[in-house]
Short mmCIF file of C-alpha atoms in Angstrom, two decimals:
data_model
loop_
_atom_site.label_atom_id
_atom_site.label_comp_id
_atom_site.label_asym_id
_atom_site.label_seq_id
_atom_site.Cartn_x
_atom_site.Cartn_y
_atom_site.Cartn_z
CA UNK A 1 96.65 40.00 110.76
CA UNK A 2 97.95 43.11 112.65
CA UNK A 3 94.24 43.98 113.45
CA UNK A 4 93.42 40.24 114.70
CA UNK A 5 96.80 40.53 116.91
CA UNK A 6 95.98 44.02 118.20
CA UNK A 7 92.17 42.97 119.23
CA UNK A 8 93.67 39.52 121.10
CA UNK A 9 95.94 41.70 122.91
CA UNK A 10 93.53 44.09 123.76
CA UNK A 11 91.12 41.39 125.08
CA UNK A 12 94.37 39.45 127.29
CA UNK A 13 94.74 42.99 128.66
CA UNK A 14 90.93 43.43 129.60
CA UNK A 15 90.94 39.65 131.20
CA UNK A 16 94.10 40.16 132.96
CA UNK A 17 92.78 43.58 134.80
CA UNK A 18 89.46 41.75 135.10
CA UNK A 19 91.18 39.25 137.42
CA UNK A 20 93.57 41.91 138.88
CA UNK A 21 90.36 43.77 140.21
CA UNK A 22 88.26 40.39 141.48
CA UNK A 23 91.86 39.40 143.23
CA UNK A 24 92.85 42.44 144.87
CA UNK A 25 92.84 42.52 148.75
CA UNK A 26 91.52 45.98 150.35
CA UNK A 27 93.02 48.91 151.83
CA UNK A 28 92.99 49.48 155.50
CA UNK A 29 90.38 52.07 154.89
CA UNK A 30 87.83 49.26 154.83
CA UNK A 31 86.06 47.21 157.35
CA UNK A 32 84.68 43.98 156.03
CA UNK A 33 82.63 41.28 157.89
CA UNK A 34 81.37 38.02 157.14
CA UNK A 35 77.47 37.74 157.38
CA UNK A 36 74.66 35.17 157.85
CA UNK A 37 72.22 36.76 155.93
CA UNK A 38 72.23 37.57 152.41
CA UNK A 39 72.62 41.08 150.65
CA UNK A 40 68.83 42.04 150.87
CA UNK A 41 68.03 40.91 154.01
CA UNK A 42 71.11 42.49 155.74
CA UNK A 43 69.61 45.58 153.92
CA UNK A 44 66.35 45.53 155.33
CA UNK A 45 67.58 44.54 159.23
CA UNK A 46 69.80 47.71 159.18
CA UNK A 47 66.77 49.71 157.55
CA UNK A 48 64.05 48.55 160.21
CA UNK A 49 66.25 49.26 163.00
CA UNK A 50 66.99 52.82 161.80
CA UNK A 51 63.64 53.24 161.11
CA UNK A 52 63.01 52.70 165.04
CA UNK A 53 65.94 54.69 166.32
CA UNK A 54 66.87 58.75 166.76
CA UNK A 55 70.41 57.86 166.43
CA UNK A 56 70.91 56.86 163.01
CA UNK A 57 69.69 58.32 159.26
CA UNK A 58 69.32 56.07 156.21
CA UNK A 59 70.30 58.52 153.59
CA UNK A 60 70.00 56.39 150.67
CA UNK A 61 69.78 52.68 149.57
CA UNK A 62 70.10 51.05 145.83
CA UNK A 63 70.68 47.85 144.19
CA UNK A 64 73.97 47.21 142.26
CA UNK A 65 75.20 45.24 139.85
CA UNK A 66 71.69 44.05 138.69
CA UNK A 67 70.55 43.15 142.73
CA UNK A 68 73.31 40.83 143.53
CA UNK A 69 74.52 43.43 146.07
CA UNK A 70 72.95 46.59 148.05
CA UNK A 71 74.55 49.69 148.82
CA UNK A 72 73.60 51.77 152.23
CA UNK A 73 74.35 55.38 153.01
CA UNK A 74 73.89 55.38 156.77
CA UNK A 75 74.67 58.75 159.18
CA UNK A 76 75.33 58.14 163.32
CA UNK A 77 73.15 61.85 163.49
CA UNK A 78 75.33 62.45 166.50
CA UNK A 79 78.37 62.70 163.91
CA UNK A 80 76.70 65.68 161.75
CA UNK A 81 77.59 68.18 164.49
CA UNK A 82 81.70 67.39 164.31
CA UNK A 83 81.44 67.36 160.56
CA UNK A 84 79.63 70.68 160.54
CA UNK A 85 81.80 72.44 162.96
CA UNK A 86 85.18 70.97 160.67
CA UNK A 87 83.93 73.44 158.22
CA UNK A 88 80.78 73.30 155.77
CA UNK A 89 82.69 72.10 153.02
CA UNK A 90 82.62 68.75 154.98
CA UNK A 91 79.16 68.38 154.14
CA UNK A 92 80.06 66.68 150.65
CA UNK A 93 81.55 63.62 152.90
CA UNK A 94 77.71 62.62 154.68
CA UNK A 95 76.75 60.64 155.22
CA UNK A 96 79.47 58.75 157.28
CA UNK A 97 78.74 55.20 156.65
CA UNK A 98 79.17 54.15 153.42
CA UNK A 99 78.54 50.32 153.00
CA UNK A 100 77.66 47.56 150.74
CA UNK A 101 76.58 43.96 151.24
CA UNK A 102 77.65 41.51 148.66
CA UNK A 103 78.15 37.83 147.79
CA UNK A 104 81.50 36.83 146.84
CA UNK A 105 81.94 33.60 144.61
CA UNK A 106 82.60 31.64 147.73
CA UNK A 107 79.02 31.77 147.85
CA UNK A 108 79.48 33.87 151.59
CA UNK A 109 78.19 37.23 152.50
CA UNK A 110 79.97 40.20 153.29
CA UNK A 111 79.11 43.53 154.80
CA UNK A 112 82.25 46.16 153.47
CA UNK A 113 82.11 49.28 155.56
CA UNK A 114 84.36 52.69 154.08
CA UNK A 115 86.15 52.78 157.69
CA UNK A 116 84.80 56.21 159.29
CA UNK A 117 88.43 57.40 159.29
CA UNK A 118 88.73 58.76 155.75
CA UNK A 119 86.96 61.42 157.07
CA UNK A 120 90.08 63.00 158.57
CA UNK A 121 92.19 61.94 155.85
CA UNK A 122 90.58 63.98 153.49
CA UNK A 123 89.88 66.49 155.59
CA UNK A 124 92.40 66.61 158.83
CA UNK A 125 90.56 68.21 161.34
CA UNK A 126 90.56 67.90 165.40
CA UNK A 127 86.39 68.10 165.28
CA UNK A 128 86.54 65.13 162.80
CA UNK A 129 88.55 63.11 165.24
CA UNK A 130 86.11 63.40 167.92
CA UNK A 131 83.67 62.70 165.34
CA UNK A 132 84.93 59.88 164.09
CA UNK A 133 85.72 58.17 167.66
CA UNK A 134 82.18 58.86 168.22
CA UNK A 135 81.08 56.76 165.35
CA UNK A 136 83.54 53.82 165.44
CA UNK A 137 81.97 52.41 168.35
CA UNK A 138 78.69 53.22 167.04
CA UNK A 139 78.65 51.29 164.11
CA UNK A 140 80.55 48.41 165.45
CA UNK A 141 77.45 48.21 168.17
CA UNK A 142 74.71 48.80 165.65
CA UNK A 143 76.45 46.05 163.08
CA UNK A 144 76.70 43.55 166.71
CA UNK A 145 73.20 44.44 167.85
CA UNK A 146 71.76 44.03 164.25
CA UNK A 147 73.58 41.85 161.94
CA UNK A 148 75.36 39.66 164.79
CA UNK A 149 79.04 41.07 163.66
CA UNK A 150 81.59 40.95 166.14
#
């Protein structure tokens, strides 16, 4: 009986943090938008327009959670040069633009951007700064221009 009461407990705890984590709101470190188009094709609008622009790097690109969402890595290249001149060990923070598109169960789509900023929280720097208020703008124009986000 003790084992059957342990395990129930154990699974109350598991569904309760389950619905803690689909619940919970996010930080200000996040930028999240409602989109029109779903996950993939969100996915391939940002990747064709890099693909036809200087300014930007697509550093990497992957499915998760079986397809139902895609994950971006995407660098503003004028950026590199502030991170650089913060100090090498900056390097392990590129590219800038982490992002992810995803369908919530309110059956909308959502592009979540890591805000540029956490850049120069983990790594307080004035180069950063400038960096960073170099790329804000950026990626608010390239998610207008691209995905129709304003």
């Amino acid at each position: 009986m003790s084992t059957r009461f342990t395990a129930a407990m154990a699974f109350t705890a598991i569904g309760i943090a389950m619905a803690a984590a689909a619940t919970a709101q996010p930080s200000d470190n996040f930028i999240i938008h409602q989109i029109d188009q779903t996950p993939q094709e969100a996915a391939k609008l940002i990747r064709d327009h890099i693909a036809t622009s200087d300014d930007w790097s697509l550093n990497a690109e992957f499915e998760i959670m079986g397809g139902k969402a895609v994950g971006m890595k995407v660098c503003f290249n004028a950026m590199r040069g502030h991170v650089v001149a913060a100090g090498l060990h900056n390097l392990a923070m590129m590219p800038c633009g982490n992002l992810a598109f995803y369908t919530e169960a309110d059956e909308l789509t959502y592009l979540s951007m890591l805000d540029v900023s956490y850049l120069t929280t983990l790594s307080p720097h004035p180069e950063l700064e400038k960096g960073v208020a170099l790329a804000r703008p950026a990626y608010a124009a390239l998610f207008s221009d691209v995905l129709g986000v304003e």
